[in-house]
Amino acid sequence: MLGKFYIMGVGPGDPKLLTIKAYEILQKAAVVAIPYSKQEKDSVAFNIVKEYVPPSCQILSLLMPMTRNQELLKKAWQEAAAQVAAPLKKGLDVVFITIGDPAIYSTGMYIYQELKTLVSELRCETVPGITSFTASAASLNLPLALGTEPLLVVPHVVSKERLKGILAQYPNVVLLKVTANFPEIVTGLEEMGLLNKAVFVSRCGQAGEFISFDLKSLDPRSLDYLSLVIIRKEGVR
Amino acid sequence: MLGKFYIMGVGPGDPKLLTIKAYEILQKAAVVAIPYSKQEKDSVAFNIVKEYVPPSCQILSLLMPMTRNQELLKKAWQEAAAQVAAPLKKGLDVVFITIGDPAIYSTGMYIYQELKTLVSELRCETVPGITSFTASAASLNLPLALGTEPLLVVPHVVSKERLKGILAQYPNVVLLKVTANFPEIVTGLEEMGLLNKAVFVSRCGQAGEFISFDLKSLDPRSLDYLSLVIIRKEGVR
């Protein structure tokens, strides 16, 4: 019988934020598939789960280039899917681990799409994980949204104008992947009078967790890739 | 010493979706505080955790009226905070459990605000949980958002017009608490040509989990309170 493909969220950093379900699946895993990039020294996702992975488990490293070139990405997903398909066809379960949650901006979903074209009658199970933004809010004892308020999550805000448009419309906004254009974000918040309603969190739950209410003081060049900004017009303290 | 107040997310229904952290805290809990309403026969949150709560643990039931009357709600939060303050002052830890995640529309945050006025130097720790929408997406092996797409979460959409405005603007939308105005939601989706890009999920991970891609066939009167709709313009299958 075909092995089962798991797309598993391992949370933002703290190994204790894995679910019991994820923990139990990892304990029985034959193969754990880990996305990594050449630039990374280490896999964040693997660091989170390594204490739970049995020594007998095979580690499958899937190279994911750090690029927005769609052709290169597509090729990488196809190659990753082929690497995953081989053990599945041998009847081995493969657990693809992803930081945070698989439904929220995870490469796992692209690999799954490619895998469906390679493996007929693929069995797949997604295991949800704690997202970076709910974990960050928890670190601050802060609600992201209350009552009838909407919550908007936006990765890669590319311009100050777009940010200001969003902030004018919504009371609660989470900005993900903020490092590329951090100065624009700070200026946008300042121009809206919302700098004191924003908080910066990076590496939530990991050894290097960092929280700042003073976004203007941060050096954009020194920010970690795994960073986010929560804006809550009701206040963030 | 004062006890510690935990605001704990217990996920949407499956006890296995508790985090290891939440599990470990519950195992040592002196008091578990549970919100309940007169209308409910049973506490969903308590059903999720009851197997993890030690028999010696004291259960504190906090009555939360099912109302939008802000005065009545405020009074209920204040009374709940007083009930929680008593054991804290005796040095007992109190774990307030909430379905899903505490940052996402949880009563726990209101009680925390009231508690701060009653207990000086309150120690509080929020424990994040799996949200209903990421768990629902996982049940479907579905991404909620990919790449640079934003994700909008909206509870209580009150009019067809508002829904259509939102859908015109965003590729991925999660609607929570959809039962009150389900016919408006269906009509709005139909008028936007998006009925086949939507999926209905109720009681995700619980015994009565129900998923439907045919929203028009559902009887609004029979829908469970714990229901949501995911709309993804790229498709939901």
Coordinates of C-alpha atoms in Angstrom, one line a residue:
Chain A
M1 CA 0.0 0.0 0.0
L2 CA 1.0 3.6 -0.7
G3 CA 2.5 5.5 2.2
K4 CA 0.7 8.6 3.5
F5 CA 1.8 12.1 2.9
Y6 CA 1.5 14.4 6.0
I7 CA 1.8 18.2 5.7
M8 CA 2.5 19.1 9.2
G9 CA 2.6 22.5 10.9
V10 CA 5.1 22.5 13.7
G11 CA 4.3 26.0 15.1
P12 CA 6.5 29.1 15.2
G13 CA 9.4 27.9 17.3
D14 CA 8.8 26.4 20.7
P15 CA 8.8 22.6 20.5
K16 CA 6.1 22.6 23.2
L17 CA 3.7 24.3 20.8
L18 CA 3.5 21.2 18.6
T19 CA 0.1 19.5 18.9
I20 CA -0.2 16.1 20.5
K21 CA -1.4 14.9 17.1
A22 CA 1.8 16.1 15.4
Y23 CA 3.9 14.7 18.2
E24 CA 2.3 11.2 17.8
I25 CA 2.7 11.2 14.0
L26 CA 6.4 12.1 14.3
Q27 CA 7.0 9.4 16.8
K28 CA 6.0 6.8 14.1
A29 CA 7.4 8.6 11.1
A30 CA 9.5 6.6 8.6
V31 CA 10.6 9.7 6.6
V32 CA 10.6 13.4 7.6
A33 CA 10.9 15.8 4.7
I34 CA 12.5 19.2 5.4
P35 CA 12.5 22.2 3.2
Y36 CA 15.9 24.1 3.3
S37 CA 17.6 26.8 1.3
K38 CA 21.3 27.1 0.5
Q39 CA 21.4 30.4 2.4
E40 CA 20.1 28.9 5.6
K41 CA 22.7 27.4 7.9
D42 CA 20.1 25.4 9.7
S43 CA 16.4 24.3 9.2
V44 CA 14.2 26.2 11.6
A45 CA 11.4 23.6 11.1
F46 CA 13.8 20.7 11.9
N47 CA 15.2 22.4 15.0
I48 CA 11.6 22.6 16.3
V49 CA 10.9 18.9 15.9
K50 CA 14.2 17.1 16.2
E51 CA 13.8 16.0 19.8
Y52 CA 10.6 14.2 18.7
V53 CA 12.0 12.4 15.6
P54 CA 13.0 8.8 16.2
P55 CA 16.7 8.0 15.4
S56 CA 15.6 5.4 12.8
C57 CA 13.8 8.1 10.8
Q58 CA 15.1 8.9 7.3
I59 CA 15.6 12.6 6.7
L60 CA 14.8 13.9 3.3
S61 CA 16.2 17.4 2.5
L62 CA 14.2 19.3 -0.1
L63 CA 16.1 22.2 -1.6
M64 CA 13.9 25.3 -2.0
P65 CA 15.6 28.2 -3.6
M66 CA 15.0 31.7 -2.0
T67 CA 13.6 33.3 -5.1
R68 CA 10.4 34.7 -6.5
N69 CA 11.2 33.4 -10.0
Q70 CA 8.1 31.3 -10.6
E71 CA 9.8 29.0 -13.1
L72 CA 12.6 28.1 -10.6
L73 CA 10.1 27.6 -7.8
K74 CA 7.9 25.3 -9.9
K75 CA 11.0 23.3 -10.8
A76 CA 11.9 23.0 -7.2
W77 CA 8.4 21.9 -6.1
Q78 CA 8.4 19.3 -8.9
E79 CA 11.8 17.9 -7.8
A80 CA 10.7 17.9 -4.2
A81 CA 7.5 16.0 -5.1
A82 CA 9.6 13.4 -7.0
Q83 CA 11.8 13.0 -3.9
V84 CA 8.7 12.5 -1.7
A85 CA 7.0 10.2 -4.2
A86 CA 9.7 7.6 -4.1
P87 CA 9.3 6.5 -0.4
L88 CA 5.5 6.9 -0.6
K89 CA 5.5 4.3 -3.4
K90 CA 7.6 2.0 -1.2
G91 CA 4.8 2.2 1.4
L92 CA 6.6 4.6 3.7
D93 CA 4.8 7.5 5.3
V94 CA 6.4 10.9 4.6
V95 CA 6.0 13.8 7.0
F96 CA 6.7 17.2 5.4
I97 CA 7.3 19.7 8.2
T98 CA 6.5 23.4 7.9
I99 CA 6.9 26.2 10.4
G100 CA 3.6 27.7 11.6
D101 CA 0.5 26.2 9.9
P102 CA 0.3 24.5 6.5
A103 CA -2.7 26.6 5.4
I104 CA -0.8 29.9 6.0
Y105 CA 1.8 30.5 3.3
S106 CA 3.4 27.1 3.3
T107 CA 5.5 25.5 0.6
G108 CA 3.9 22.2 1.6
M109 CA 0.7 23.0 -0.4
Y110 CA 2.7 23.6 -3.6
I111 CA 4.5 20.3 -3.2
Y112 CA 1.2 18.6 -2.5
Q113 CA -0.2 19.9 -5.8
E114 CA 2.8 18.5 -7.7
L115 CA 2.6 15.2 -5.8
K116 CA -1.0 14.7 -6.9
T117 CA 0.2 14.6 -10.5
L118 CA 2.9 12.0 -9.7
V119 CA 1.1 9.7 -7.4
S120 CA -2.4 8.4 -8.2
E121 CA -4.7 7.9 -5.3
L122 CA -2.4 9.9 -3.1
R123 CA -3.3 9.8 0.6
C124 CA -2.7 13.1 2.2
E125 CA -3.4 14.5 5.7
T126 CA -2.7 18.0 6.8
V127 CA -1.9 18.6 10.5
P128 CA -2.6 22.1 11.6
G129 CA -0.1 24.1 13.6
I130 CA 0.1 27.2 15.8
T131 CA 0.6 30.2 13.5
S132 CA 3.3 32.8 14.2
F133 CA 0.8 35.6 14.6
T134 CA -1.4 33.8 17.3
A135 CA 1.8 32.8 19.1
S136 CA 3.1 36.3 19.0
A137 CA -0.2 37.7 20.3
A138 CA 0.0 35.1 23.1
S139 CA 3.5 36.2 24.1
L140 CA 2.0 39.7 24.5
N141 CA -1.3 38.6 26.2
L142 CA -2.9 40.5 23.3
P143 CA -6.1 39.9 21.3
L144 CA -5.7 40.0 17.5
A145 CA -9.5 40.6 17.1
L146 CA -12.5 40.9 19.4
G147 CA -16.2 40.9 19.0
T148 CA -17.2 41.7 15.4
E149 CA -13.8 43.1 14.3
P150 CA -12.3 41.7 11.2
L151 CA -8.6 40.6 11.1
L152 CA -6.5 41.0 8.0
V153 CA -3.2 39.1 7.5
V154 CA -0.9 40.5 4.8
P155 CA 2.5 39.2 3.7
H156 CA 4.9 41.4 1.8
V157 CA 3.3 44.8 1.9
V158 CA 5.2 46.4 -0.9
S159 CA 4.4 50.1 -0.6
K160 CA 3.6 52.7 2.0
E161 CA 0.4 53.6 0.0
R162 CA -1.0 50.1 0.1
L163 CA -0.3 49.8 3.9
K164 CA -2.1 53.1 4.5
G165 CA -5.0 52.0 2.5
I166 CA -5.2 48.8 4.5
L167 CA -4.8 50.6 7.9
A168 CA -7.5 53.1 7.0
Q169 CA -10.0 50.2 6.5
Y170 CA -9.2 47.7 9.2
P171 CA -8.8 47.9 13.0
N172 CA -6.5 44.8 13.3
V173 CA -3.8 44.0 10.8
V174 CA -0.9 41.5 10.9
L175 CA 2.0 42.1 8.6
L176 CA 4.1 39.1 7.8
K177 CA 7.6 39.1 6.1
V178 CA 8.2 42.7 7.0
T179 CA 11.9 42.8 6.6
A180 CA 12.1 43.6 2.9
N181 CA 10.4 47.0 3.2
F182 CA 10.5 47.8 6.9
P183 CA 11.3 51.5 6.5
E184 CA 8.1 51.9 4.3
I185 CA 6.1 50.2 7.0
V186 CA 7.4 52.5 9.7
T187 CA 6.8 55.6 7.7
G188 CA 3.3 54.5 6.8
L189 CA 2.5 53.8 10.4
E190 CA 3.9 57.2 11.4
E191 CA 2.0 59.1 8.8
M192 CA -1.2 57.4 10.0
G193 CA -0.4 58.2 13.7
L194 CA -0.4 54.5 14.4
L195 CA 3.3 53.9 15.4
N196 CA 2.2 53.5 19.1
K197 CA -0.5 50.9 18.1
A198 CA 2.1 48.5 16.5
V199 CA 4.4 45.9 17.9
F200 CA 7.2 44.0 16.2
V201 CA 7.9 40.4 17.0
S202 CA 10.6 38.1 15.6
R203 CA 11.5 34.5 16.2
C204 CA 8.5 34.1 18.5
G205 CA 9.1 31.1 20.9
Q206 CA 12.6 30.5 19.6
A207 CA 15.8 31.2 21.5
G208 CA 16.2 34.6 19.8
E209 CA 12.7 35.9 20.4
F210 CA 12.6 39.6 20.2
I211 CA 9.7 42.0 20.9
S212 CA 9.7 45.8 20.4
F213 CA 7.1 48.5 20.8
D214 CA 9.5 51.1 19.4
L215 CA 9.6 50.2 15.7
K216 CA 11.4 53.4 14.8
S217 CA 14.4 52.4 16.8
L218 CA 14.9 49.2 14.9
D219 CA 17.7 48.8 12.3
P220 CA 16.0 47.4 9.2
R221 CA 19.3 45.7 8.2
S222 CA 19.5 43.6 11.4
L223 CA 15.9 42.3 11.4
D224 CA 15.3 38.5 11.3
Y225 CA 13.5 37.0 8.3
L226 CA 10.9 35.5 10.6
S227 CA 9.5 38.8 11.7
L228 CA 6.0 40.2 11.9
V229 CA 4.2 43.4 12.9
I230 CA 0.8 43.4 14.7
I231 CA -1.2 46.6 14.4
R232 CA -4.2 47.0 16.7
K233 CA -5.9 50.4 16.7
E234 CA -7.4 49.6 20.2
G235 CA -3.7 49.4 21.4
V236 CA -1.1 46.7 21.7
R237 CA -0.1 46.9 25.4
Chain B
M1 CA 2.5 34.1 46.1
L2 CA -0.3 34.9 43.7
G3 CA -1.4 32.1 41.4
K4 CA -0.9 32.5 37.7
F5 CA -3.8 33.1 35.3
Y6 CA -3.6 31.1 32.1
I7 CA -5.7 32.0 29.0
M8 CA -5.5 28.7 27.2
G9 CA -6.6 27.9 23.6
V10 CA -7.7 24.3 23.4
G11 CA -8.3 24.2 19.6
P12 CA -11.5 23.6 17.7
G13 CA -12.6 20.2 18.9
D14 CA -10.1 17.3 18.6
P15 CA -8.4 16.8 22.0
K16 CA -5.3 15.7 20.0
L17 CA -5.0 19.3 18.6
L18 CA -4.1 20.6 22.1
T19 CA -0.5 21.6 22.2
I20 CA 2.0 19.8 24.4
K21 CA 2.4 23.0 26.4
A22 CA -1.4 23.2 27.0
Y23 CA -1.5 19.5 28.0
E24 CA 1.4 19.9 30.5
I25 CA -0.2 23.0 32.1
L26 CA -3.6 21.2 32.5
Q27 CA -1.9 18.2 34.1
K28 CA -0.8 20.5 36.9
A29 CA -3.8 22.8 37.0
A30 CA -5.4 23.5 40.4
V31 CA -8.4 25.3 39.0
V32 CA -9.9 25.1 35.5
A33 CA -12.3 28.0 34.6
I34 CA -14.9 27.2 31.9
P35 CA -17.2 29.7 30.2
Y36 CA -20.7 28.4 29.7
S37 CA -24.1 29.8 28.7
K38 CA -27.5 28.8 30.0
Q39 CA -28.5 27.8 26.5
E40 CA -25.6 25.3 26.2
K41 CA -26.3 21.8 27.4
D42 CA -22.6 21.2 27.6
S43 CA -19.3 23.1 27.4
V44 CA -17.5 22.5 24.1
A45 CA -14.2 23.7 25.6
F46 CA -14.4 21.4 28.6
N47 CA -15.3 18.4 26.5
I48 CA -12.1 18.9 24.5
V49 CA -9.9 18.9 27.6
K50 CA -11.7 16.8 30.1
E51 CA -9.5 13.7 29.6
Y52 CA -6.4 15.8 30.5
V53 CA -7.8 17.4 33.6
P54 CA -6.7 15.7 36.9
P55 CA -9.5 14.5 39.1
S56 CA -8.3 16.7 42.0
C57 CA -8.8 19.8 39.8
Q58 CA -11.4 22.3 40.9
I59 CA -13.9 23.4 38.1
L60 CA -15.0 27.0 38.1
S61 CA -18.0 27.6 35.9
L62 CA -18.3 31.1 34.6
L63 CA -21.7 32.1 33.3
M64 CA -21.5 34.1 30.0
P65 CA -24.9 35.2 28.7
M66 CA -25.5 34.8 25.0
T67 CA -26.2 38.4 24.3
R68 CA -24.7 41.4 22.5
N69 CA -25.9 43.8 25.2
Q70 CA -22.6 45.4 26.2
E71 CA -23.8 46.2 29.7
L72 CA -24.8 42.6 30.5
L73 CA -21.6 41.3 29.0
K74 CA -19.4 43.7 31.0
K75 CA -21.2 42.6 34.2
A76 CA -20.6 39.0 33.3
W77 CA -16.9 39.6 32.7
Q78 CA -16.6 41.4 36.0
E79 CA -18.3 38.6 37.9
A80 CA -16.1 36.0 36.1
A81 CA -13.0 38.0 37.0
A82 CA -14.1 38.1 40.7
Q83 CA -14.6 34.3 40.6
V84 CA -11.1 33.9 39.1
A85 CA -9.4 36.4 41.5
A86 CA -10.4 34.4 44.6
P87 CA -8.3 31.3 43.9
L88 CA -5.5 33.3 42.4
K89 CA -5.2 35.3 45.7
K90 CA -5.0 31.9 47.5
G91 CA -2.0 31.1 45.4
L92 CA -3.7 28.7 43.0
D93 CA -3.1 28.8 39.3
V94 CA -6.3 29.2 37.2
V95 CA -6.6 28.0 33.7
F96 CA -9.3 29.7 31.6
I97 CA -10.0 27.5 28.6
T98 CA -11.2 28.8 25.3
I99 CA -12.0 27.0 22.1
G100 CA -9.7 27.8 19.2
D101 CA -7.1 30.4 20.1
P102 CA -7.3 33.1 22.8
A103 CA -6.3 36.0 20.4
I104 CA -9.1 35.2 18.0
Y105 CA -12.4 36.4 19.4
S106 CA -12.0 34.9 22.9
T107 CA -13.9 36.0 26.0
G108 CA -10.7 35.2 27.9
M109 CA -9.3 38.6 26.9
Y110 CA -12.2 40.5 28.3
I111 CA -11.9 38.6 31.6
Y112 CA -8.2 39.3 31.6
Q113 CA -8.8 43.1 31.3
E114 CA -11.3 43.0 34.2
L115 CA -8.9 40.8 36.3
K116 CA -6.1 43.4 35.9
T117 CA -8.3 45.9 37.8
L118 CA -8.9 43.4 40.6
V119 CA -5.5 41.8 41.1
S120 CA -2.4 43.9 41.3
E121 CA 0.7 42.4 39.8
L122 CA -1.4 39.8 38.1
R123 CA 0.7 37.1 36.4
C124 CA -0.9 36.0 33.1
E125 CA 0.3 33.6 30.4
T126 CA -1.6 33.1 27.2
V127 CA -1.2 29.7 25.6
P128 CA -2.0 29.7 21.9
G129 CA -4.3 27.2 20.3
I130 CA -5.2 25.8 16.8
T131 CA -7.8 28.1 15.3
S132 CA -11.0 26.8 13.7
F133 CA -10.1 28.1 10.3
T134 CA -6.7 26.6 10.1
A135 CA -8.1 23.3 11.4
S136 CA -10.9 23.4 8.8
A137 CA -8.4 24.1 6.0
A138 CA -6.3 21.2 7.2
S139 CA -9.4 18.9 7.1
L140 CA -9.7 19.9 3.4
N141 CA -5.9 19.8 2.6
L142 CA -6.5 23.4 1.5
P143 CA -4.3 26.5 1.7
L144 CA -6.0 29.6 3.2
A145 CA -3.5 31.9 1.6
L146 CA -0.4 31.4 -0.6
G147 CA 2.5 33.6 -1.7
T148 CA 1.7 37.3 -1.4
E149 CA -2.1 36.8 -1.0
P150 CA -3.8 38.5 2.0
L151 CA -6.2 36.6 4.2
L152 CA -9.2 38.3 5.7
V153 CA -11.1 36.8 8.7
V154 CA -14.5 38.3 9.3
P155 CA -17.0 37.3 12.0
H156 CA -20.7 38.3 11.8
V157 CA -21.0 39.6 8.2
V158 CA -24.3 41.4 8.6
S159 CA -25.2 42.3 5.0
K160 CA -24.9 40.9 1.5
E161 CA -23.5 44.3 0.4
R162 CA -20.7 44.2 2.9
L163 CA -19.9 40.6 1.9
K164 CA -19.8 41.6 -1.7
G165 CA -17.5 44.5 -1.0
I166 CA -15.1 42.2 0.8
L167 CA -15.2 39.5 -1.8
A168 CA -14.5 42.1 -4.6
Q169 CA -11.3 43.1 -2.7
Y170 CA -9.8 39.9 -1.3
P171 CA -8.9 36.5 -2.8
N172 CA -9.2 34.6 0.5
V173 CA -11.8 35.2 3.1
V174 CA -12.9 33.3 6.1
L175 CA -16.3 34.0 7.5
L176 CA -16.9 33.1 11.1
K177 CA -20.2 32.8 13.0
V178 CA -22.2 32.5 9.7
T179 CA -25.4 31.1 11.1
A180 CA -27.2 34.3 11.9
N181 CA -27.3 35.5 8.3
F182 CA -26.5 32.5 6.2
P183 CA -29.1 33.2 3.5
E184 CA -27.5 36.6 2.8
I185 CA -24.1 35.0 2.6
V186 CA -25.3 32.4 0.0
T187 CA -27.0 35.1 -2.0
G188 CA -24.0 37.3 -2.0
L189 CA -21.7 34.5 -3.1
E190 CA -24.1 33.5 -5.8
E191 CA -24.4 37.1 -7.1
M192 CA -20.6 37.2 -7.2
G193 CA -20.4 33.9 -9.1
L194 CA -18.4 32.5 -6.1
L195 CA -20.7 29.8 -4.8
N196 CA -18.4 27.1 -6.2
K197 CA -15.3 28.7 -4.6
A198 CA -16.8 28.4 -1.1
V199 CA -16.9 25.6 1.5
F200 CA -18.9 25.3 4.7
V201 CA -17.4 23.6 7.7
S202 CA -19.0 23.1 11.1
R203 CA -17.7 21.5 14.3
C204 CA -14.3 20.8 12.8
G205 CA -12.6 18.0 14.6
Q206 CA -15.6 17.2 16.8
A207 CA -17.9 14.2 16.7
G208 CA -20.4 16.1 14.5
E209 CA -17.9 17.5 12.0
F210 CA -19.7 18.5 8.8
I211 CA -18.3 19.8 5.5
S212 CA -20.3 20.9 2.4
F213 CA -19.3 22.3 -0.9
D214 CA -23.0 22.9 -1.8
L215 CA -23.9 25.9 0.4
K216 CA -27.2 26.4 -1.4
S217 CA -28.5 23.0 -0.3
L218 CA -28.0 23.7 3.4
D219 CA -31.0 24.6 5.7
P220 CA -30.1 27.8 7.6
R221 CA -32.2 26.7 10.5
S222 CA -30.2 23.5 11.1
L223 CA -26.7 25.0 11.1
D224 CA -24.5 24.6 14.1
Y225 CA -23.3 27.8 15.9
L226 CA -19.7 26.7 15.4
S227 CA -19.7 27.1 11.7
L228 CA -17.6 28.9 9.2
V229 CA -17.2 29.5 5.5
I230 CA -13.9 29.6 3.6
I231 CA -13.9 31.4 0.3
R232 CA -10.9 31.0 -1.9
K233 CA -11.1 32.4 -5.4
E234 CA -8.4 30.0 -6.7
G235 CA -10.8 27.2 -5.7
V236 CA -11.6 25.2 -2.5
R237 CA -11.2 21.6 -3.8

